[in-house]
Amino acid sequence: MHIQFSQSRPQGARLIAHVVDKGKLPAATNAAMRAGAEAARFKGSAGQTFDGFVEDGGQVARLAIAGAGDRNDEARLANLEKAGAALAGKFQSTGDKDMVLDLSESSLSAEEASHLLLGLRLRNWRYDIYRTKLKDEQKVTLESITVVGAPEGIEGAWADAAALAEGVEFTRELITEPANIIYPESFVARCKERFEDTGAELIVLDEAEMEKLGMGSLLGVGQGSARESRILAIRWNGGGSEAPTAFVGKGVTFDTGGISIKPGPGMEDMKWDMGGAGAVAGGMLALVKRKAKANVVGVMGLVENMPDGNAQRPGDVVTSMSGQTIEILNTDAEGRLVLADALHWTQEEFQPKRIVDFATLTGAIIISLGHEYAGLFSNDDQLSKDLADAGEAVGDKVWRMPIGKAYDKLIDSPIADMKNIGGKAAGSITAAQFLQRFIADGTPWAHVDIAGMAWSDKPGRTWGKGATGYGVRLIDRLVSDTAEG
């Protein structure tokens, strides 16, 4: 979507939108529109819309009104995003290519206006490249927004918000693509294309290099696939000489469960089991595009988990890069095996000051938290607080869950250092407890289980059905709050 700013309203505009606070209507609203708004019980609540027709410059134009709620609501920025998203959702496929967004009566700050535009752009995103038989009324037509009456400073505020939008959209694209299009090598290629000429450094490890490093845990997951595994690191040095903040993502580009194969119904959803890696890629793109004044590295462990004659079996023992051995009891508990080596390599290679991993790791976290919060597990109270504060600010919410030595006995193995699953109890916790064994003493670490957040079966605040882009805004805000001066 193209967004531009203008001093005056373009002549002949067919669709004109206003955003109003609760209890208000635009001055241009005629008597018929006012009566219609009253009949429709339009009150200006956050995300509420109403539209009709007015005469504008001798022509009839469609006038759309979106509510932003109470001006003094503590959720003001989120409500403005809802207002923008509501406009996009309503007019995305109406045949209108251009929308004039008139902010001359809104008294918004540059920050507030940028959130309004962010909601509008993110909600308008849809990935239709494989849909060849859409009817005209089903196609996305809204292409551009002309903003008039924008507040001073909007260009700078929107530049940062646009970078964030690009990162969220990239994550959604990666997660939405089918597994025959996005697999470890093509994931890397897609990232190389997006990060070209940005100043970021991309580091790629192939299977031979990972084997030399002793990454038996990660490589074991991918050995049943015809697709080779990869490690991808994206490094951005924008903050001087301090140690970087590191983000690590689980990138299982398709998960059949391996020999412990999943049931057939719903298995197609496992194309988004690389949601953690997708979030890290999009988060890094947002940071790089806005030239974040911080040192950050994003690492993605990329594999495909398939069952063939070479696939690892339940009962196998693998040796991780850290030297710790793992008894494989269930090949469908593969994400933690990928992260084990990715986390260890990240610490050895980059010596980060903090490390946060993102993974669609367990179905158990959905049982615990549903689709409202990601599960947060951490060895550090300050990092947990920083993540919770950042998530609350941007809507990528997290809820802290416990870890502790009492859970270790659930993953102790009789023949190896550990096993890759516990019993039925505390499934998300034992997965996090497993990961903690690969974190060096003294390193602040957090694990964010996003299994319930990466994909949605219904529209949300700024997304339609499908990939949400969860994690990108959390990464961006955490860096902004804690790593930039």
Short mmCIF file of C-alpha atoms in Angstrom, two decimals:
data_model
loop_
_atom_site.label_atom_id
_atom_site.label_comp_id
_atom_site.label_asym_id
_atom_site.label_seq_id
_atom_site.Cartn_x
_atom_site.Cartn_y
_atom_site.Cartn_z
CA MET A 1 0.00 0.00 0.00
CA HIS A 2 1.30 3.44 -0.97
CA ILE A 3 0.80 6.21 1.60
CA GLN A 4 1.45 9.83 0.68
CA PHE A 5 0.88 13.20 2.33
CA SER A 6 -0.70 16.24 0.73
CA GLN A 7 -1.52 19.80 1.79
CA SER A 8 -4.87 19.74 0.04
CA ARG A 9 -7.54 17.23 -0.84
CA PRO A 10 -7.26 15.85 -4.40
CA GLN A 11 -10.13 16.90 -6.64
CA GLY A 12 -12.60 14.22 -7.65
CA ALA A 13 -11.92 12.02 -4.61
CA ARG A 14 -14.51 9.25 -4.48
CA LEU A 15 -13.74 7.92 -1.01
CA ILE A 16 -13.04 10.31 1.86
CA ALA A 17 -12.40 8.97 5.37
CA HIS A 18 -12.37 10.69 8.74
CA VAL A 19 -11.41 9.39 12.15
CA VAL A 20 -13.38 10.77 15.07
CA ASP A 21 -13.31 10.54 18.83
CA LYS A 22 -16.26 9.06 20.66
CA GLY A 23 -19.37 11.23 20.41
CA LYS A 24 -18.20 13.30 17.46
CA LEU A 25 -18.87 13.51 13.71
CA PRO A 26 -16.97 15.38 10.97
CA ALA A 27 -18.10 18.94 10.21
CA ALA A 28 -18.82 17.94 6.61
CA THR A 29 -21.47 15.46 7.73
CA ASN A 30 -24.85 16.41 6.21
CA ALA A 31 -28.24 15.97 7.85
CA ALA A 32 -28.87 12.65 6.13
CA MET A 33 -25.50 11.29 7.26
CA ARG A 34 -26.13 12.44 10.82
CA ALA A 35 -29.54 10.78 10.86
CA GLY A 36 -28.03 7.62 9.40
CA ALA A 37 -25.24 7.55 11.97
CA GLU A 38 -27.79 7.93 14.75
CA ALA A 39 -29.97 5.18 13.31
CA ALA A 40 -26.96 2.89 13.00
CA ARG A 41 -26.03 3.68 16.62
CA PHE A 42 -22.62 4.95 15.56
CA LYS A 43 -20.98 6.35 18.67
CA GLY A 44 -17.34 6.56 17.59
CA SER A 45 -16.23 3.57 19.62
CA ALA A 46 -12.80 2.20 18.71
CA GLY A 47 -13.01 0.36 15.39
CA GLN A 48 -16.66 1.25 14.74
CA THR A 49 -17.42 2.49 11.21
CA PHE A 50 -20.21 4.22 9.36
CA ASP A 51 -20.41 5.47 5.78
CA GLY A 52 -22.76 7.29 3.44
CA PHE A 53 -22.69 9.84 0.64
CA VAL A 54 -22.18 13.61 0.57
CA GLU A 55 -21.78 16.26 -2.08
CA ASP A 56 -18.18 17.41 -2.36
CA GLY A 57 -17.15 20.06 -4.89
CA GLY A 58 -20.17 19.44 -7.06
CA GLN A 59 -19.62 15.68 -7.06
CA VAL A 60 -20.98 12.89 -4.92
CA ALA A 61 -18.36 11.25 -2.72
CA ARG A 62 -18.49 8.42 -0.24
CA LEU A 63 -17.83 9.62 3.29
CA ALA A 64 -16.48 7.03 5.72
CA ILE A 65 -16.15 7.59 9.43
CA ALA A 66 -14.13 5.43 11.82
CA GLY A 67 -14.28 5.71 15.59
CA ALA A 68 -11.16 6.06 17.70
CA GLY A 69 -12.87 5.80 21.07
CA ASP A 70 -12.31 8.09 24.02
CA ARG A 71 -9.41 10.51 23.53
CA ASN A 72 -8.27 9.91 27.11
CA ASP A 73 -8.37 6.12 26.92
CA GLU A 74 -5.05 4.64 28.04
CA ALA A 75 -5.28 2.34 25.01
CA ARG A 76 -5.38 5.37 22.70
CA LEU A 77 -2.71 4.16 20.25
CA ALA A 78 -4.21 0.68 20.02
CA ASN A 79 -7.63 2.22 19.43
CA LEU A 80 -6.27 4.34 16.59
CA GLU A 81 -4.81 1.20 15.03
CA LYS A 82 -8.25 -0.39 15.32
CA ALA A 83 -9.76 2.62 13.57
CA GLY A 84 -7.30 2.41 10.69
CA ALA A 85 -7.74 -1.35 10.44
CA ALA A 86 -11.51 -0.96 10.38
CA LEU A 87 -11.27 1.38 7.40
CA ALA A 88 -9.04 -1.06 5.53
CA GLY A 89 -11.23 -4.03 6.36
CA LYS A 90 -14.35 -2.22 5.15
CA PHE A 91 -13.00 -0.78 1.91
CA GLN A 92 -10.31 -3.26 0.96
CA SER A 93 -12.40 -4.87 -1.79
CA THR A 94 -15.06 -2.29 -2.64
CA GLY A 95 -13.48 -1.34 -5.97
CA ASP A 96 -11.95 1.88 -4.65
CA LYS A 97 -8.25 2.14 -5.45
CA ASP A 98 -7.63 5.39 -3.57
CA MET A 99 -8.73 6.69 -0.19
CA VAL A 100 -8.37 10.25 1.03
CA LEU A 101 -7.81 10.25 4.78
CA ASP A 102 -8.72 13.70 6.08
CA LEU A 103 -7.10 14.40 9.46
CA SER A 104 -7.68 18.15 9.44
CA GLU A 105 -10.27 17.93 12.24
CA SER A 106 -8.67 15.16 14.27
CA SER A 107 -6.03 17.02 16.34
CA LEU A 108 -3.84 13.91 16.28
CA SER A 109 -0.14 14.02 17.15
CA ALA A 110 2.38 12.63 14.67
CA GLU A 111 2.74 9.49 16.80
CA GLU A 112 -1.02 8.99 16.95
CA ALA A 113 -1.42 9.50 13.20
CA SER A 114 1.36 7.02 12.47
CA HIS A 115 -0.45 4.36 14.53
CA LEU A 116 -3.65 5.06 12.64
CA LEU A 117 -1.82 4.55 9.34
CA LEU A 118 -0.04 1.47 10.66
CA GLY A 119 -3.36 -0.19 11.48
CA LEU A 120 -4.71 0.71 8.06
CA ARG A 121 -1.71 -0.66 6.18
CA LEU A 122 -1.37 -3.86 8.18
CA ARG A 123 -5.06 -4.74 7.92
CA ASN A 124 -5.02 -4.13 4.17
CA TRP A 125 -2.32 -6.79 3.66
CA ARG A 126 -3.48 -9.96 1.98
CA TYR A 127 -1.55 -12.65 0.10
CA ASP A 128 -3.51 -13.67 -2.97
CA ILE A 129 -0.78 -14.64 -5.44
CA TYR A 130 -2.06 -18.24 -5.75
CA ARG A 131 -5.76 -17.32 -6.06
CA THR A 132 -6.39 -17.16 -9.81
CA LYS A 133 -10.19 -17.28 -9.89
CA LEU A 134 -11.23 -14.55 -7.51
CA LYS A 135 -14.31 -12.60 -8.53
CA ASP A 136 -13.81 -8.87 -8.97
CA GLU A 137 -15.68 -8.10 -5.78
CA GLN A 138 -13.33 -10.40 -3.86
CA LYS A 139 -10.08 -8.85 -5.03
CA VAL A 140 -8.13 -6.33 -2.99
CA THR A 141 -8.49 -3.00 -4.78
CA LEU A 142 -7.38 -0.44 -2.19
CA GLU A 143 -3.87 0.57 -3.21
CA SER A 144 -3.12 4.07 -1.97
CA ILE A 145 -3.91 6.49 0.84
CA THR A 146 -3.58 10.24 0.47
CA VAL A 147 -3.39 11.88 3.90
CA VAL A 148 -4.45 15.53 4.14
CA GLY A 149 -4.33 17.70 7.22
CA ALA A 150 -1.61 15.52 8.77
CA PRO A 151 0.16 16.81 11.91
CA GLU A 152 3.65 18.24 11.87
CA GLY A 153 6.35 15.57 12.01
CA ILE A 154 4.24 12.87 10.41
CA GLU A 155 6.80 12.01 7.73
CA GLY A 156 9.43 11.00 10.28
CA ALA A 157 6.97 9.16 12.50
CA TRP A 158 5.53 7.31 9.53
CA ALA A 159 8.98 6.35 8.22
CA ASP A 160 9.62 4.34 11.39
CA ALA A 161 6.10 2.89 11.38
CA ALA A 162 6.43 1.96 7.70
CA ALA A 163 9.64 0.05 8.46
CA LEU A 164 7.76 -1.81 11.18
CA ALA A 165 4.91 -2.55 8.77
CA GLU A 166 7.38 -3.92 6.23
CA GLY A 167 8.79 -6.26 8.85
CA VAL A 168 5.35 -7.52 9.89
CA GLU A 169 4.35 -8.02 6.26
CA PHE A 170 7.55 -9.97 5.56
CA THR A 171 6.85 -12.29 8.49
CA ARG A 172 3.29 -12.84 7.29
CA GLU A 173 4.56 -13.58 3.79
CA LEU A 174 7.07 -16.19 4.99
CA ILE A 175 4.50 -17.90 7.21
CA THR A 176 1.76 -17.83 4.57
CA GLU A 177 3.86 -19.36 1.79
CA PRO A 178 3.38 -23.13 1.36
CA ALA A 179 6.16 -25.51 2.31
CA ASN A 180 6.95 -26.38 -1.30
CA ILE A 181 7.87 -22.72 -1.79
CA ILE A 182 9.47 -21.85 1.55
CA TYR A 183 11.94 -24.45 2.79
CA PRO A 184 15.35 -23.89 4.41
CA GLU A 185 17.27 -22.91 1.27
CA SER A 186 14.49 -20.75 -0.18
CA PHE A 187 13.91 -19.08 3.20
CA VAL A 188 17.54 -18.01 3.10
CA ALA A 189 17.22 -16.85 -0.51
CA ARG A 190 14.09 -14.80 0.30
CA CYS A 191 15.94 -13.10 3.16
CA LYS A 192 18.99 -12.38 1.02
CA GLU A 193 16.70 -10.66 -1.46
CA ARG A 194 14.96 -8.53 1.20
CA PHE A 195 18.12 -7.53 3.03
CA GLU A 196 20.14 -6.68 -0.06
CA ASP A 197 21.80 -3.24 0.16
CA THR A 198 20.48 -2.62 3.68
CA GLY A 199 23.82 -2.75 5.45
CA ALA A 200 22.96 -5.94 7.35
CA GLU A 201 25.37 -8.89 7.29
CA LEU A 202 23.96 -12.33 6.47
CA ILE A 203 25.78 -15.48 7.59
CA VAL A 204 24.67 -18.89 6.32
CA LEU A 205 25.79 -22.31 7.56
CA ASP A 206 25.15 -25.35 5.36
CA GLU A 207 24.95 -28.93 6.55
CA ALA A 208 28.66 -29.62 6.08
CA GLU A 209 29.57 -26.63 8.22
CA MET A 210 27.03 -27.57 10.89
CA GLU A 211 28.36 -31.13 10.95
CA LYS A 212 31.88 -29.83 11.57
CA LEU A 213 30.52 -27.80 14.48
CA GLY A 214 28.85 -30.88 15.94
CA MET A 215 25.23 -29.77 15.54
CA GLY A 216 23.84 -33.29 15.83
CA SER A 217 20.67 -32.09 17.52
CA LEU A 218 19.55 -29.78 14.70
CA LEU A 219 20.82 -32.01 11.89
CA GLY A 220 19.00 -35.03 13.31
CA VAL A 221 15.66 -33.30 12.78
CA GLY A 222 16.29 -32.63 9.11
CA GLN A 223 17.99 -35.89 8.13
CA GLY A 224 14.73 -37.43 6.90
CA SER A 225 14.10 -34.62 4.40
CA ALA A 226 15.32 -34.16 0.85
CA ARG A 227 15.66 -30.46 1.75
CA GLU A 228 18.98 -29.53 3.35
CA SER A 229 18.96 -27.73 6.69
CA ARG A 230 20.45 -24.29 7.22
CA ILE A 231 21.39 -21.80 9.91
CA LEU A 232 20.84 -18.17 8.94
CA ALA A 233 22.15 -15.25 11.00
CA ILE A 234 21.37 -11.61 10.25
CA ARG A 235 23.64 -9.16 12.03
CA TRP A 236 22.99 -5.42 12.36
CA ASN A 237 25.62 -3.21 13.97
CA GLY A 238 24.00 0.16 14.59
CA GLY A 239 25.05 0.83 18.17
CA GLY A 240 28.80 1.02 18.65
CA SER A 241 30.87 -1.65 20.36
CA GLU A 242 28.47 -3.14 22.92
CA ALA A 243 27.47 -6.80 22.87
CA PRO A 244 24.39 -7.48 20.74
CA THR A 245 20.88 -8.42 21.74
CA ALA A 246 20.20 -11.78 20.12
CA PHE A 247 16.92 -13.23 18.84
CA VAL A 248 16.74 -16.90 17.86
CA GLY A 249 13.88 -18.43 15.89
CA LYS A 250 12.65 -21.96 15.36
CA GLY A 251 12.32 -22.47 11.61
CA VAL A 252 10.73 -25.86 10.94
CA THR A 253 9.46 -25.06 7.46
CA PHE A 254 7.20 -28.09 7.54
CA ASP A 255 6.58 -30.47 10.41
CA THR A 256 5.08 -33.87 9.69
CA GLY A 257 6.17 -35.02 13.13
CA GLY A 258 8.76 -37.30 11.52
CA ILE A 259 8.51 -40.97 12.44
CA SER A 260 6.17 -39.91 15.28
CA ILE A 261 3.90 -38.67 12.51
CA LYS A 262 1.07 -36.26 13.22
CA PRO A 263 -2.57 -37.06 12.39
CA GLY A 264 -3.54 -36.11 8.84
CA PRO A 265 -6.34 -33.63 9.59
CA GLY A 266 -4.85 -30.20 10.13
CA MET A 267 -1.31 -31.20 9.20
CA GLU A 268 -1.36 -28.56 6.45
CA ASP A 269 -1.13 -25.95 9.20
CA MET A 270 2.39 -27.10 9.93
CA LYS A 271 3.72 -24.89 7.15
CA TRP A 272 3.73 -22.17 9.83
CA ASP A 273 5.86 -24.14 12.27
CA MET A 274 8.61 -21.78 11.17
CA GLY A 275 6.73 -18.88 12.78
CA GLY A 276 9.55 -18.18 15.22
CA ALA A 277 12.10 -17.84 12.44
CA GLY A 278 9.59 -15.76 10.49
CA ALA A 279 9.19 -13.40 13.44
CA VAL A 280 12.95 -13.02 13.82
CA ALA A 281 13.40 -12.34 10.09
CA GLY A 282 10.64 -9.73 10.09
CA GLY A 283 11.85 -8.19 13.34
CA MET A 284 15.36 -7.83 11.94
CA LEU A 285 13.99 -6.29 8.73
CA ALA A 286 12.06 -3.69 10.73
CA LEU A 287 15.15 -2.80 12.78
CA VAL A 288 17.41 -2.62 9.75
CA LYS A 289 14.96 -0.58 7.69
CA ARG A 290 14.60 2.04 10.41
CA LYS A 291 18.37 2.01 11.06
CA ALA A 292 18.04 1.07 14.72
CA LYS A 293 20.80 2.50 16.90
CA ALA A 294 21.61 -0.85 18.47
CA ASN A 295 23.62 -3.99 17.86
CA VAL A 296 21.25 -6.87 17.14
CA VAL A 297 21.60 -10.35 15.70
CA GLY A 298 18.82 -12.64 14.52
CA VAL A 299 19.54 -16.38 14.18
CA MET A 300 17.21 -18.87 12.54
CA GLY A 301 17.52 -22.65 12.65
CA LEU A 302 15.90 -23.90 9.44
CA VAL A 303 14.89 -27.54 8.90
CA GLU A 304 12.15 -29.69 7.43
CA ASN A 305 10.92 -32.62 9.55
CA MET A 306 10.00 -35.53 7.28
CA PRO A 307 9.70 -39.32 7.71
CA ASP A 308 11.81 -41.33 5.31
CA GLY A 309 14.23 -44.25 5.60
CA ASN A 310 16.93 -41.91 6.86
CA ALA A 311 14.79 -40.12 9.46
CA GLN A 312 15.79 -40.29 13.10
CA ARG A 313 13.81 -42.72 15.23
CA PRO A 314 12.33 -42.67 18.71
CA GLY A 315 15.05 -44.10 20.93
CA ASP A 316 17.94 -42.55 19.01
CA VAL A 317 20.55 -40.56 20.94
CA VAL A 318 22.08 -37.45 19.38
CA THR A 319 24.94 -35.23 20.51
CA SER A 320 24.36 -31.48 20.45
CA MET A 321 26.95 -28.83 19.67
CA SER A 322 27.24 -28.18 23.41
CA GLY A 323 28.36 -31.79 23.91
CA GLN A 324 25.21 -32.70 25.82
CA THR A 325 23.45 -35.87 24.66
CA ILE A 326 19.73 -36.17 24.01
CA GLU A 327 17.55 -39.27 23.90
CA ILE A 328 14.84 -38.84 21.28
CA LEU A 329 11.57 -40.20 22.63
CA ASN A 330 9.31 -38.38 20.18
CA THR A 331 10.46 -37.02 16.83
CA ASP A 332 7.55 -34.55 16.89
CA ALA A 333 9.26 -32.69 19.75
CA GLU A 334 11.71 -31.38 17.18
CA GLY A 335 11.68 -27.61 17.65
CA ARG A 336 13.61 -27.77 20.90
CA LEU A 337 16.26 -29.90 19.16
CA VAL A 338 16.68 -27.22 16.50
CA LEU A 339 16.86 -24.45 19.07
CA ALA A 340 19.35 -26.32 21.25
CA ASP A 341 22.11 -26.02 18.66
CA ALA A 342 20.99 -22.62 17.38
CA LEU A 343 21.07 -21.17 20.91
CA HIS A 344 24.48 -22.65 21.69
CA TRP A 345 25.98 -21.44 18.40
CA THR A 346 24.53 -17.95 18.90
CA GLN A 347 26.22 -17.64 22.29
CA GLU A 348 29.56 -18.92 21.04
CA GLU A 349 29.55 -16.84 17.85
CA PHE A 350 28.15 -13.52 19.08
CA GLN A 351 28.47 -13.43 22.91
CA PRO A 352 25.12 -11.62 23.26
CA LYS A 353 24.22 -9.61 26.35
CA ARG A 354 20.67 -11.00 26.22
CA ILE A 355 19.02 -13.72 24.18
CA VAL A 356 15.34 -14.24 23.36
CA ASP A 357 14.04 -17.19 21.35
CA PHE A 358 10.72 -17.37 19.53
CA ALA A 359 9.11 -20.68 18.64
CA THR A 360 5.80 -22.31 17.81
CA LEU A 361 6.98 -24.89 20.28
CA THR A 362 4.07 -26.62 22.05
CA GLY A 363 0.38 -27.20 21.65
CA ALA A 364 0.27 -27.23 25.45
CA ILE A 365 0.75 -23.46 25.57
CA ILE A 366 -2.52 -23.06 23.65
CA ILE A 367 -4.28 -25.15 26.26
CA SER A 368 -2.82 -22.87 28.94
CA LEU A 369 -3.19 -19.42 27.37
CA GLY A 370 -5.41 -19.79 24.31
CA HIS A 371 -4.75 -17.23 21.61
CA GLU A 372 -4.50 -14.14 23.82
CA TYR A 373 -0.93 -14.41 25.12
CA ALA A 374 2.32 -16.06 24.14
CA GLY A 375 3.98 -18.03 26.89
CA LEU A 376 7.08 -16.41 28.40
CA PHE A 377 9.73 -18.43 30.23
CA SER A 378 12.88 -16.79 31.51
CA ASN A 379 15.85 -17.04 33.87
CA ASP A 380 15.92 -13.26 34.33
CA ASP A 381 13.31 -11.06 36.02
CA GLN A 382 14.39 -7.83 34.31
CA LEU A 383 14.29 -9.35 30.85
CA SER A 384 10.86 -10.80 31.62
CA LYS A 385 9.60 -7.40 32.72
CA ASP A 386 11.06 -5.70 29.65
CA LEU A 387 9.34 -8.21 27.36
CA ALA A 388 6.04 -7.93 29.21
CA ASP A 389 6.14 -4.12 29.07
CA ALA A 390 7.05 -4.12 25.38
CA GLY A 391 4.34 -6.63 24.56
CA GLU A 392 1.68 -4.70 26.43
CA ALA A 393 2.67 -1.49 24.61
CA VAL A 394 2.37 -2.93 21.10
CA GLY A 395 -0.25 -5.67 21.52
CA ASP A 396 2.13 -8.67 21.22
CA LYS A 397 1.28 -9.78 24.73
CA VAL A 398 3.18 -12.35 26.78
CA TRP A 399 2.35 -14.11 30.04
CA ARG A 400 5.16 -15.37 32.25
CA MET A 401 5.12 -19.06 33.11
CA PRO A 402 7.29 -20.89 35.67
CA ILE A 403 10.50 -22.82 35.20
CA GLY A 404 12.68 -24.33 37.91
CA LYS A 405 14.85 -27.22 38.99
CA ALA A 406 11.83 -29.19 40.16
CA TYR A 407 10.92 -29.76 36.51
CA ASP A 408 14.36 -31.10 35.55
CA LYS A 409 13.61 -34.62 36.71
CA LEU A 410 10.83 -34.81 34.10
CA ILE A 411 13.35 -34.64 31.26
CA ASP A 412 16.22 -36.60 32.80
CA SER A 413 17.09 -39.66 30.69
CA PRO A 414 18.32 -43.04 31.94
CA ILE A 415 20.80 -43.38 29.05
CA ALA A 416 21.64 -39.80 28.00
CA ASP A 417 21.96 -36.35 29.55
CA MET A 418 18.31 -35.62 28.85
CA LYS A 419 15.30 -36.76 26.85
CA ASN A 420 13.44 -34.50 24.46
CA ILE A 421 10.02 -34.81 26.13
CA GLY A 422 8.67 -35.16 29.64
CA GLY A 423 5.36 -36.76 30.46
CA LYS A 424 1.87 -35.38 29.92
CA ALA A 425 2.22 -32.83 32.69
CA ALA A 426 3.74 -29.35 32.22
CA GLY A 427 4.47 -29.84 28.51
CA SER A 428 5.33 -26.21 27.75
CA ILE A 429 7.40 -25.91 30.93
CA THR A 430 9.50 -28.99 30.29
CA ALA A 431 10.16 -27.75 26.75
CA ALA A 432 11.46 -24.47 28.19
CA GLN A 433 13.40 -26.34 30.86
CA PHE A 434 15.05 -28.33 28.05
CA LEU A 435 16.10 -25.13 26.27
CA GLN A 436 17.53 -23.62 29.43
CA ARG A 437 20.10 -26.42 29.54
CA PHE A 438 21.71 -24.84 26.49
CA ILE A 439 22.01 -21.35 27.99
CA ALA A 440 25.33 -20.40 29.55
CA ASP A 441 25.31 -19.51 33.24
CA GLY A 442 24.82 -15.77 33.72
CA THR A 443 23.28 -15.12 30.30
CA PRO A 444 19.84 -13.47 30.53
CA TRP A 445 17.51 -15.59 28.38
CA ALA A 446 13.84 -15.75 27.57
CA HIS A 447 11.82 -18.25 25.57
CA VAL A 448 8.59 -17.07 23.95
CA ASP A 449 6.25 -19.88 22.90
CA ILE A 450 4.11 -18.40 20.12
CA ALA A 451 2.21 -21.53 19.06
CA GLY A 452 -1.11 -19.82 19.80
CA MET A 453 -0.19 -16.47 18.26
CA ALA A 454 1.51 -16.94 14.88
CA TRP A 455 -1.66 -17.89 13.01
CA SER A 456 -5.28 -16.88 13.50
CA ASP A 457 -8.50 -18.44 12.26
CA LYS A 458 -10.34 -15.13 12.59
CA PRO A 459 -9.52 -11.47 11.94
CA GLY A 460 -7.74 -9.60 14.73
CA ARG A 461 -6.86 -6.03 15.58
CA THR A 462 -4.67 -5.43 12.52
CA TRP A 463 -4.83 -8.70 10.59
CA GLY A 464 -7.25 -10.84 8.63
CA LYS A 465 -7.46 -14.61 8.88
CA GLY A 466 -4.05 -16.25 8.63
CA ALA A 467 -0.56 -15.14 9.60
CA THR A 468 -0.61 -12.43 12.25
CA GLY A 469 3.02 -11.27 12.16
CA TYR A 470 3.24 -11.76 15.92
CA GLY A 471 6.68 -11.11 17.39
CA VAL A 472 7.94 -8.43 15.01
CA ARG A 473 6.55 -5.55 17.03
CA LEU A 474 7.69 -7.18 20.27
CA ILE A 475 11.24 -7.44 18.96
CA ASP A 476 11.23 -3.88 17.66
CA ARG A 477 9.84 -2.41 20.89
CA LEU A 478 12.18 -4.41 23.14
CA VAL A 479 15.17 -3.10 21.20
CA SER A 480 13.78 0.43 21.20
CA ASP A 481 13.13 0.37 24.95
CA THR A 482 16.28 -1.35 26.15
CA ALA A 483 19.08 -1.24 23.56
CA GLU A 484 18.81 2.15 21.88
CA GLY A 485 20.05 5.30 23.60
#
